[in-house]
C-alpha positions as a LaTeX table, in Angstrom:
\begin{tabular}{lrrr}
\hline
Residue & $x$ (\AA) & $y$ (\AA) & $z$ (\AA) \\
\hline
Met1 & $-6.77$ & $-29.38$ & 2.63 \\
Gly2 & $-8.17$ & $-31.53$ & 6.00 \\
Lys3 & $-12.10$ & $-31.48$ & 5.83 \\
Ser4 & $-13.92$ & $-28.65$ & 7.40 \\
Leu5 & $-14.82$ & $-28.26$ & 11.25 \\
Val6 & $-18.15$ & $-26.90$ & 12.74 \\
Phe7 & $-17.38$ & $-24.23$ & 15.02 \\
Ser8 & $-19.72$ & $-23.75$ & 17.97 \\
Ser9 & $-19.19$ & $-21.04$ & 20.54 \\
Asn10 & $-16.93$ & $-22.87$ & 22.75 \\
Ile11 & $-14.49$ & $-24.82$ & 20.39 \\
Pro12 & $-11.25$ & $-23.82$ & 19.82 \\
Leu13 & $-9.66$ & $-22.67$ & 16.40 \\
Arg14 & $-8.00$ & $-24.34$ & 14.87 \\
Leu15 & $-6.34$ & $-24.86$ & 11.09 \\
Ala16 & $-7.14$ & $-27.30$ & 8.21 \\
His17 & $-4.98$ & $-30.06$ & 7.80 \\
Ile18 & $-1.92$ & $-29.56$ & 10.53 \\
Pro19 & $-3.54$ & $-28.46$ & 13.28 \\
Arg20 & $-2.10$ & $-25.33$ & 15.58 \\
Pro21 & $-1.81$ & $-25.21$ & 19.13 \\
Ser22 & $-2.96$ & $-21.53$ & 19.95 \\
Phe23 & $-0.53$ & $-19.09$ & 20.92 \\
Ser24 & $-3.42$ & $-16.60$ & 22.43 \\
Pro25 & $-2.77$ & $-15.42$ & 25.65 \\
Phe26 & $-5.62$ & $-15.19$ & 27.15 \\
Asn27 & $-6.98$ & $-17.70$ & 28.72 \\
His28 & $-9.00$ & $-21.07$ & 27.05 \\
Thr29 & $-10.40$ & $-23.46$ & 28.66 \\
Asn30 & $-11.95$ & $-26.79$ & 27.27 \\
Gln31 & $-8.74$ & $-26.92$ & 24.58 \\
Ser32 & $-7.00$ & $-30.33$ & 23.35 \\
Phe33 & $-4.09$ & $-30.59$ & 20.98 \\
Pro34 & $-4.40$ & $-33.87$ & 19.04 \\
Gln35 & $-0.25$ & $-33.29$ & 19.17 \\
Lys36 & 2.04 & $-33.87$ & 21.34 \\
Leu37 & 3.52 & $-30.32$ & 23.16 \\
Asn38 & 6.96 & $-29.90$ & 24.01 \\
Val39 & 6.93 & $-26.54$ & 25.81 \\
Ser40 & 10.35 & $-23.97$ & 26.19 \\
Trp41 & 11.14 & $-20.18$ & 27.03 \\
Gln42 & 13.43 & $-18.86$ & 24.85 \\
Tyr43 & 13.33 & $-14.91$ & 24.37 \\
Gly44 & 11.27 & $-14.27$ & 26.23 \\
Tyr45 & 7.93 & $-16.27$ & 24.94 \\
Gln46 & 6.89 & $-19.32$ & 25.43 \\
Arg47 & 7.59 & $-21.11$ & 22.74 \\
Leu48 & 5.84 & $-24.56$ & 21.67 \\
His49 & 6.70 & $-27.13$ & 19.11 \\
Leu50 & 4.57 & $-29.95$ & 18.01 \\
Phe51 & 6.09 & $-33.16$ & 17.54 \\
Asn52 & 4.30 & $-34.38$ & 13.79 \\
Glu53 & 6.11 & $-37.59$ & 11.65 \\
Lys54 & 5.18 & $-34.70$ & 9.05 \\
Ser55 & 7.73 & $-32.49$ & 7.68 \\
Thr56 & 8.03 & $-29.04$ & 9.10 \\
Arg57 & 8.82 & $-25.27$ & 8.09 \\
Asn58 & 12.79 & $-25.26$ & 8.06 \\
Leu59 & 13.44 & $-21.14$ & 8.15 \\
Cys60 & 17.38 & $-20.28$ & 7.28 \\
Thr61 & 19.01 & $-17.40$ & 6.96 \\
Lys62 & 19.94 & $-16.97$ & 3.61 \\
Ala63 & 17.67 & $-16.13$ & 0.47 \\
Val64 & 16.33 & $-19.18$ & $-1.04$ \\
Leu65 & 16.16 & $-20.00$ & $-4.69$ \\
Ser66 & 12.85 & $-20.34$ & $-6.50$ \\
Glu67 & 12.86 & $-23.44$ & $-7.32$ \\
Ile68 & 10.31 & $-21.43$ & $-10.22$ \\
Pro69 & 11.93 & $-19.63$ & $-12.88$ \\
Asn70 & 10.71 & $-15.39$ & $-14.26$ \\
Gln71 & 11.20 & $-15.17$ & $-16.85$ \\
Arg72 & 12.32 & $-11.38$ & $-15.80$ \\
Gln73 & 13.57 & $-10.49$ & $-12.68$ \\
Tyr74 & 11.36 & $-7.61$ & $-10.51$ \\
Pro75 & 12.79 & $-5.70$ & $-8.00$ \\
Lys76 & 12.67 & $-7.41$ & $-4.00$ \\
Val77 & 10.85 & $-5.91$ & $-2.24$ \\
Gly78 & 11.62 & $-8.84$ & 1.15 \\
Ala79 & 13.56 & $-7.22$ & 3.46 \\
Gln80 & 17.91 & $-7.32$ & 2.83 \\
Ser81 & 18.13 & $-7.97$ & 6.55 \\
Leu82 & 15.97 & $-9.17$ & 9.14 \\
Gly83 & 17.51 & $-6.97$ & 11.60 \\
Pro84 & 18.41 & $-7.82$ & 14.63 \\
Ile85 & 15.59 & $-9.89$ & 16.03 \\
Pro86 & 16.12 & $-13.76$ & 14.74 \\
Pro87 & 13.91 & $-15.19$ & 12.71 \\
Ser88 & 12.77 & $-17.90$ & 14.21 \\
Gln89 & 11.99 & $-15.04$ & 16.69 \\
Leu90 & 10.35 & $-12.86$ & 14.64 \\
Ile91 & 7.77 & $-15.45$ & 12.64 \\
Gln92 & 6.81 & $-17.11$ & 15.13 \\
Val93 & 5.20 & $-13.96$ & 17.12 \\
Val94 & 4.12 & $-12.85$ & 13.32 \\
Glu95 & 2.13 & $-16.38$ & 13.23 \\
Thr96 & 1.01 & $-16.03$ & 17.87 \\
Ala97 & 0.04 & $-11.66$ & 16.37 \\
Ala98 & $-2.55$ & $-13.75$ & 13.40 \\
Lys99 & $-3.83$ & $-16.21$ & 14.82 \\
Thr100 & $-4.78$ & $-15.57$ & 18.82 \\
Gly101 & $-7.01$ & $-12.35$ & 16.39 \\
Ala102 & $-8.25$ & $-15.22$ & 14.51 \\
Glu103 & $-9.57$ & $-16.46$ & 17.58 \\
Val104 & $-11.42$ & $-13.57$ & 18.00 \\
Val105 & $-12.90$ & $-13.52$ & 14.49 \\
Met106 & $-13.71$ & $-17.29$ & 15.07 \\
Glu107 & $-15.70$ & $-16.79$ & 17.91 \\
Ala108 & $-17.68$ & $-13.82$ & 16.70 \\
Val109 & $-18.35$ & $-15.95$ & 13.35 \\
Asn110 & $-21.67$ & $-16.92$ & 13.57 \\
Lys111 & $-22.86$ & $-14.94$ & 15.70 \\
Pro112 & $-25.16$ & $-11.44$ & 14.38 \\
Arg113 & $-22.07$ & $-8.47$ & 13.42 \\
Asn114 & $-22.55$ & $-5.62$ & 15.41 \\
Ile115 & $-21.86$ & $-3.28$ & 12.57 \\
Thr116 & $-20.58$ & 0.44 & 12.12 \\
Tyr117 & $-19.87$ & 2.56 & 8.80 \\
Lys118 & $-16.77$ & 4.10 & 7.65 \\
Gly119 & $-18.11$ & 5.23 & 4.38 \\
Leu120 & $-21.60$ & 5.02 & 2.67 \\
Thr121 & $-20.63$ & 1.50 & 2.36 \\
Asp122 & $-17.64$ & 1.03 & 3.82 \\
Leu123 & $-18.13$ & $-1.39$ & 7.02 \\
Val124 & $-15.92$ & $-1.43$ & 10.09 \\
Thr125 & $-17.56$ & $-3.92$ & 12.76 \\
Asp126 & $-16.59$ & $-4.21$ & 17.08 \\
Thr127 & $-14.94$ & $-8.04$ & 16.04 \\
Asp128 & $-12.05$ & $-5.85$ & 13.38 \\
Lys129 & $-11.67$ & $-4.04$ & 16.90 \\
Met130 & $-11.51$ & $-6.48$ & 18.98 \\
Ser131 & $-9.01$ & $-8.79$ & 16.92 \\
Glu132 & $-6.67$ & $-5.48$ & 16.35 \\
Ala133 & $-6.53$ & $-5.38$ & 20.59 \\
Ala134 & $-6.13$ & $-9.23$ & 21.10 \\
Ile135 & $-3.40$ & $-8.97$ & 17.89 \\
Leu136 & $-1.52$ & $-5.59$ & 19.62 \\
Glu137 & $-1.02$ & $-7.55$ & 23.09 \\
Val138 & 0.12 & $-10.42$ & 21.66 \\
Val139 & 3.01 & $-7.44$ & 19.40 \\
Arg140 & 3.24 & $-5.04$ & 22.20 \\
Lys141 & 4.33 & $-8.03$ & 25.05 \\
Asn142 & 6.67 & $-9.11$ & 22.61 \\
Phe143 & 8.63 & $-6.44$ & 20.93 \\
Pro144 & 6.95 & $-3.20$ & 23.35 \\
Asp145 & 9.58 & $-0.83$ & 21.57 \\
His146 & 8.04 & $-1.40$ & 17.48 \\
Leu147 & 5.63 & 0.90 & 16.22 \\
Ile148 & 2.85 & $-0.30$ & 14.30 \\
Leu149 & $-0.20$ & 1.12 & 11.27 \\
Gly150 & $-2.70$ & $-0.96$ & 12.78 \\
Glu151 & $-5.75$ & $-0.57$ & 10.19 \\
Glu152 & $-8.45$ & 0.34 & 13.04 \\
Gly153 & $-6.32$ & 2.27 & 15.82 \\
Gly154 & $-3.29$ & 4.45 & 13.77 \\
Ile155 & $-0.15$ & 4.93 & 14.73 \\
Ile156 & 1.58 & 4.48 & 17.86 \\
Gly157 & 4.79 & 3.24 & 19.15 \\
Asp158 & 8.13 & 4.20 & 18.81 \\
Ala159 & 8.30 & 6.15 & 15.48 \\
Leu160 & 12.29 & 6.30 & 15.72 \\
Ser161 & 11.74 & 1.92 & 15.08 \\
Asp162 & 13.92 & $-0.25$ & 12.28 \\
Tyr163 & 10.56 & $-2.36$ & 12.68 \\
Leu164 & 6.79 & $-1.36$ & 11.98 \\
Trp165 & 3.65 & $-3.70$ & 12.19 \\
Cys166 & 1.29 & $-3.48$ & 8.97 \\
Ile167 & $-1.60$ & $-4.46$ & 11.05 \\
Asp168 & $-5.32$ & $-5.46$ & 9.40 \\
Pro169 & $-7.34$ & $-7.38$ & 12.27 \\
Leu170 & $-10.44$ & $-8.60$ & 9.55 \\
Asp171 & $-9.24$ & $-7.76$ & 5.73 \\
Gly172 & $-12.41$ & $-8.45$ & 3.53 \\
Thr173 & $-14.80$ & $-6.89$ & 6.39 \\
Thr174 & $-17.93$ & $-6.85$ & 4.37 \\
Asn175 & $-17.84$ & $-10.43$ & 3.60 \\
Phe176 & $-16.98$ & $-11.43$ & 6.44 \\
Ala177 & $-20.59$ & $-9.70$ & 7.55 \\
His178 & $-22.24$ & $-11.27$ & 5.18 \\
Gly179 & $-21.00$ & $-15.25$ & 5.98 \\
Tyr180 & $-18.59$ & $-14.73$ & 2.75 \\
Pro181 & $-15.55$ & $-17.60$ & 3.23 \\
Ser182 & $-13.93$ & $-14.30$ & 2.58 \\
Phe183 & $-11.32$ & $-13.08$ & 4.73 \\
Ala184 & $-8.50$ & $-13.32$ & 6.74 \\
Val185 & $-6.63$ & $-11.67$ & 9.77 \\
Ser186 & $-3.25$ & $-10.28$ & 8.68 \\
Val187 & $-0.03$ & $-9.16$ & 9.95 \\
Gly188 & 3.07 & $-8.50$ & 8.18 \\
Val189 & 6.86 & $-6.76$ & 9.69 \\
Leu190 & 8.43 & $-3.99$ & 8.36 \\
Phe191 & 12.24 & $-3.98$ & 8.55 \\
Arg192 & 13.25 & $-0.75$ & 7.73 \\
Gly193 & 10.31 & $-0.29$ & 5.20 \\
Asn194 & 11.39 & $-3.94$ & 3.59 \\
Pro195 & 8.88 & $-7.02$ & 4.28 \\
Ala196 & 10.17 & $-9.07$ & 6.53 \\
Ala197 & 8.00 & $-11.62$ & 7.84 \\
Ala198 & 4.46 & $-11.98$ & 7.48 \\
Ala199 & 1.41 & $-14.02$ & 8.36 \\
Val200 & $-2.54$ & $-14.49$ & 7.23 \\
Val201 & $-5.21$ & $-16.48$ & 8.63 \\
Glu202 & $-7.41$ & $-17.20$ & 5.92 \\
Phe203 & $-11.57$ & $-18.75$ & 6.57 \\
Val204 & $-12.18$ & $-20.66$ & 4.23 \\
Gly205 & $-15.63$ & $-23.52$ & 4.89 \\
Gly206 & $-18.76$ & $-21.15$ & 5.82 \\
Pro207 & $-21.52$ & $-21.00$ & 7.70 \\
Met208 & $-21.94$ & $-23.82$ & 10.28 \\
Ala209 & $-18.53$ & $-25.64$ & 7.95 \\
Trp210 & $-15.90$ & $-22.47$ & 8.97 \\
Asn211 & $-12.07$ & $-23.59$ & 8.28 \\
Thr212 & $-8.66$ & $-22.18$ & 8.47 \\
Arg213 & $-5.68$ & $-22.49$ & 7.21 \\
Leu214 & $-1.75$ & $-19.93$ & 8.04 \\
Phe215 & $-0.13$ & $-18.89$ & 5.24 \\
Ser216 & 2.89 & $-17.78$ & 6.55 \\
Ala217 & 6.37 & $-15.96$ & 4.40 \\
Thr218 & 10.14 & $-14.23$ & 6.05 \\
Ala219 & 11.88 & $-12.87$ & 4.26 \\
Gly220 & 14.48 & $-15.18$ & 2.17 \\
Gly221 & 13.20 & $-18.05$ & 4.01 \\
Gly222 & 10.30 & $-18.74$ & 1.75 \\
Ala223 & 6.03 & $-18.84$ & 2.05 \\
Phe224 & 4.30 & $-21.80$ & 4.03 \\
Cys225 & 0.40 & $-22.91$ & 3.68 \\
Asn226 & 0.14 & $-25.09$ & 6.80 \\
Gly227 & 3.84 & $-25.63$ & 7.14 \\
Gln228 & 4.34 & $-27.11$ & 4.26 \\
Arg229 & 6.28 & $-24.95$ & 0.94 \\
Ile230 & 4.26 & $-23.26$ & $-1.33$ \\
His231 & 4.87 & $-22.20$ & $-4.81$ \\
Ala232 & 3.12 & $-19.85$ & $-7.83$ \\
Ser233 & 2.30 & $-21.55$ & $-10.91$ \\
Gln234 & 4.42 & $-21.74$ & $-13.40$ \\
Thr235 & 1.30 & $-20.90$ & $-16.18$ \\
Asp236 & 2.55 & $-18.88$ & $-18.94$ \\
Gln237 & $-0.01$ & $-17.54$ & $-21.14$ \\
Val238 & $-2.65$ & $-14.88$ & $-19.76$ \\
Glu239 & $-5.92$ & $-17.19$ & $-21.92$ \\
Arg240 & $-5.01$ & $-20.13$ & $-19.51$ \\
Ser241 & $-4.74$ & $-17.99$ & $-16.02$ \\
Leu242 & $-7.93$ & $-17.21$ & $-13.62$ \\
Leu243 & $-6.67$ & $-13.76$ & $-11.58$ \\
Val244 & $-8.53$ & $-11.34$ & $-9.57$ \\
Thr245 & $-8.89$ & $-7.05$ & $-8.96$ \\
Gly246 & $-10.24$ & $-5.51$ & $-6.73$ \\
Phe247 & $-11.52$ & $-2.53$ & $-6.28$ \\
Gly248 & $-12.08$ & 0.08 & $-4.01$ \\
Tyr249 & $-14.61$ & 2.41 & $-2.39$ \\
Glu250 & $-14.22$ & 6.19 & $-3.79$ \\
His251 & $-15.71$ & 5.35 & $-8.13$ \\
Asp252 & $-13.16$ & 7.51 & $-9.05$ \\
Asp253 & $-11.54$ & 7.72 & $-12.68$ \\
Ala254 & $-8.67$ & 4.82 & $-10.98$ \\
Trp255 & $-12.10$ & 3.16 & $-9.74$ \\
Ser256 & $-13.28$ & 3.49 & $-13.48$ \\
Thr257 & $-9.72$ & 2.47 & $-15.00$ \\
Asn258 & $-9.71$ & $-0.57$ & $-13.74$ \\
Ile259 & $-13.27$ & $-1.64$ & $-14.53$ \\
Glu260 & $-12.03$ & $-1.15$ & $-18.31$ \\
Leu261 & $-9.27$ & $-3.39$ & $-16.88$ \\
Phe262 & $-11.36$ & $-6.02$ & $-15.39$ \\
Lys263 & $-13.81$ & $-6.64$ & $-19.05$ \\
His264 & $-10.26$ & $-6.65$ & $-21.12$ \\
Phe265 & $-9.28$ & $-9.45$ & $-18.76$ \\
Thr266 & $-12.55$ & $-10.87$ & $-18.70$ \\
Asp267 & $-12.46$ & $-10.97$ & $-22.23$ \\
Val268 & $-8.74$ & $-12.25$ & $-22.83$ \\
Ser269 & $-7.73$ & $-15.30$ & $-19.49$ \\
Arg270 & $-9.55$ & $-17.91$ & $-17.77$ \\
Gly271 & $-12.26$ & $-15.35$ & $-16.27$ \\
Val272 & $-11.63$ & $-12.46$ & $-13.10$ \\
Arg273 & $-12.65$ & $-12.93$ & $-9.75$ \\
Arg274 & $-13.04$ & $-10.39$ & $-7.54$ \\
Leu275 & $-13.71$ & $-11.47$ & $-3.76$ \\
Gly276 & $-12.57$ & $-8.46$ & $-2.18$ \\
Ala277 & $-9.71$ & $-9.60$ & 0.21 \\
Ala278 & $-6.35$ & $-8.28$ & $-0.66$ \\
Ala279 & $-4.15$ & $-10.60$ & 1.98 \\
Val280 & $-6.23$ & $-13.30$ & 0.22 \\
Asp281 & $-5.88$ & $-12.60$ & $-2.64$ \\
Met282 & $-2.46$ & $-12.58$ & $-2.86$ \\
Cys283 & $-2.15$ & $-16.34$ & $-0.55$ \\
His284 & $-3.52$ & $-17.42$ & $-3.34$ \\
Val285 & $-1.51$ & $-16.10$ & $-6.29$ \\
Ala286 & 2.19 & $-17.48$ & $-3.51$ \\
Leu287 & $-0.43$ & $-20.86$ & $-3.88$ \\
Gly288 & $-0.99$ & $-20.91$ & $-7.57$ \\
Ile289 & $-3.98$ & $-21.44$ & $-7.61$ \\
Val290 & $-4.44$ & $-17.96$ & $-8.95$ \\
Glu291 & $-2.34$ & $-15.96$ & $-11.36$ \\
Ala292 & $-2.55$ & $-12.62$ & $-11.06$ \\
Tyr293 & $-2.75$ & $-9.58$ & $-8.39$ \\
Trp294 & $-3.40$ & $-5.97$ & $-9.33$ \\
Glu295 & $-5.85$ & $-3.38$ & $-7.90$ \\
Tyr296 & $-4.99$ & 0.45 & $-7.30$ \\
Arg297 & $-5.04$ & 2.32 & $-3.58$ \\
Leu298 & $-4.76$ & $-0.61$ & $-1.13$ \\
Lys299 & $-3.35$ & 0.93 & 2.32 \\
Pro300 & $-0.19$ & $-0.65$ & 3.70 \\
Trp301 & $-2.00$ & $-3.18$ & 5.65 \\
Asp302 & $-3.31$ & $-4.62$ & 2.83 \\
Met303 & $-0.54$ & $-5.88$ & 1.30 \\
Ala304 & 2.55 & $-5.78$ & 3.95 \\
Ala305 & 2.74 & $-9.57$ & 4.38 \\
Gly306 & 0.49 & $-10.39$ & 1.40 \\
Val307 & 3.22 & $-9.44$ & $-0.90$ \\
Leu308 & 6.29 & $-11.35$ & 0.43 \\
Met309 & 4.27 & $-14.34$ & 0.58 \\
Val310 & 4.11 & $-13.75$ & $-3.11$ \\
Glu311 & 7.72 & $-13.31$ & $-4.03$ \\
Glu312 & 8.51 & $-15.67$ & $-1.61$ \\
Ala313 & 6.58 & $-18.07$ & $-3.61$ \\
Gly314 & 8.94 & $-17.02$ & $-6.57$ \\
Gly315 & 6.31 & $-14.38$ & $-7.88$ \\
Ser316 & 6.54 & $-11.45$ & $-8.98$ \\
Val317 & 5.54 & $-7.17$ & $-7.35$ \\
Thr318 & 5.47 & $-4.53$ & $-8.51$ \\
Arg319 & 3.32 & $-1.45$ & $-9.27$ \\
Met320 & 1.14 & $-1.30$ & $-11.71$ \\
Asp321 & 2.81 & 0.80 & $-13.86$ \\
Gly322 & 5.94 & $-1.97$ & $-13.60$ \\
Gly323 & 7.53 & 0.57 & $-10.86$ \\
Lys324 & 9.76 & $-0.73$ & $-8.24$ \\
Phe325 & 6.75 & $-1.07$ & $-6.23$ \\
Cys326 & 7.71 & $-0.66$ & $-1.01$ \\
Val327 & 4.47 & $-0.95$ & 0.84 \\
Phe328 & 3.81 & 2.36 & 0.83 \\
Asp329 & 2.75 & 2.59 & $-2.79$ \\
Arg330 & $-0.82$ & 3.29 & $-4.89$ \\
Ser331 & $-0.64$ & 0.37 & $-6.43$ \\
Val332 & 0.42 & $-3.19$ & $-6.66$ \\
Leu333 & 0.24 & $-5.90$ & $-10.05$ \\
Val334 & 1.35 & $-9.59$ & $-7.91$ \\
Ser335 & 2.15 & $-12.60$ & $-9.95$ \\
Asn336 & 3.65 & $-15.93$ & $-10.51$ \\
Gly337 & 6.45 & $-13.74$ & $-12.48$ \\
Val338 & 6.42 & $-15.45$ & $-15.39$ \\
Leu339 & 3.07 & $-13.69$ & $-16.91$ \\
His340 & 4.33 & $-10.70$ & $-15.42$ \\
Ser341 & 5.54 & $-8.83$ & $-18.45$ \\
Lys342 & 2.76 & $-9.62$ & $-20.41$ \\
Leu343 & 0.86 & $-8.49$ & $-17.62$ \\
Leu344 & 2.43 & $-5.09$ & $-17.85$ \\
Glu345 & 1.80 & $-4.34$ & $-21.33$ \\
Thr346 & $-2.08$ & $-4.55$ & $-20.32$ \\
Ile347 & $-1.52$ & $-2.79$ & $-17.35$ \\
Ala348 & 0.92 & 0.21 & $-17.10$ \\
Pro349 & $-0.30$ & 1.76 & $-19.77$ \\
Pro350 & $-3.66$ & 2.84 & $-18.28$ \\
Thr351 & $-1.71$ & 2.98 & $-15.14$ \\
Glu352 & 1.17 & 6.14 & $-16.84$ \\
Lys353 & $-2.10$ & 7.95 & $-17.96$ \\
Leu354 & $-4.38$ & 8.09 & $-14.56$ \\
Lys355 & $-0.44$ & 9.64 & $-13.32$ \\
Ser356 & $-0.42$ & 12.21 & $-17.24$ \\
Lys357 & $-4.04$ & 12.97 & $-15.06$ \\
Gly358 & $-3.00$ & 14.06 & $-12.23$ \\
Ile359 & $-3.72$ & 11.32 & $-10.04$ \\
Asp360 & $-1.93$ & 10.86 & $-7.25$ \\
Phe361 & $-0.01$ & 8.07 & $-6.97$ \\
Ser362 & 2.64 & 9.69 & $-3.89$ \\
Leu363 & 3.16 & 7.31 & $-0.58$ \\
Trp364 & 1.04 & 7.09 & 1.68 \\
Tyr365 & 0.38 & 6.05 & 4.72 \\
Lys366 & 4.11 & 6.46 & 5.77 \\
Pro367 & 4.30 & 7.09 & 9.12 \\
Glu368 & 6.81 & 10.78 & 9.86 \\
Asn369 & 9.64 & 9.87 & 10.59 \\
Tyr370 & 9.43 & 5.87 & 10.47 \\
Gln371 & 13.64 & 5.81 & 8.76 \\
Thr372 & 13.27 & 3.77 & 5.37 \\
Asp373 & 15.80 & 1.76 & 3.07 \\
Leu374 & 13.58 & 2.89 & 0.28 \\
\hline
\end{tabular}
């Protein structure tokens, strides 16, 4: 990763390693980009092309076989078809939306927070709401007939649309509120219920030295970080793995079960981290710097982008009981693929026990009348 950038309120958002221009619909002054730009128009929105000596992403419309073999193949979660929208158009709008939200977050990252509470410890800030508003403007400008599910604003748009946008305008709000460097803007779009395209802007560094990196993926087109292809790790032993999990705000039986899983894997692996931002955690699996991540009771906006990133990086995605995963499920296990079966040997039995006790694991947050291929 490139050097950290020190940000002040009048410095535009930059992406680490490979600088990219802002696609924000808002007017910004004094912006300069280190690369020559060629601006053209296609599909009714602006396309900016970077001339760079380094190789950039080449999107493809057919599935790309991962170079990293899995010991066992699990059902794919990515969309088999991206529908009538060309992949290049869809991913560009997804990236634009995520980067636009990230600009809002970067503007606020070193400023005092105006914090309110959804629950006893569940925070929300003005930045969450402003980021979501900026993202919505991008999506609705380009696809006014699409359905949108935002963490802050709920459901808006046409329920008859085949496309559903799942937006987390600030994943890891508590970390953001404390200036702890594990938070992101996450935008994923589903086609008939299956992840089709995704972008996550992760904030790295820390106070007075914030920087970002952009993760992106399309179903069948691979996963990328700052334009470079990424792959999950090939570690095949739990004892040589670094793992990640998360805990919800409700301290119930599922929470207690995961505490026990946390203890177990801390004993048998190189360590278990709890960083507090699901989209970031899954991107780290895709990047190959950790081997797996699991959590109970996430929401679609937490998972829609991250699960596609992992799968397109050669990893595997299931529910925590080992069943076929969808974005509306209440548990997720993502891994490098090689370790998936080994992890399920420990994770699946206590998850089945929770289900036998009557804990609700049915699909949730699925918009009414939204048609899927699930």
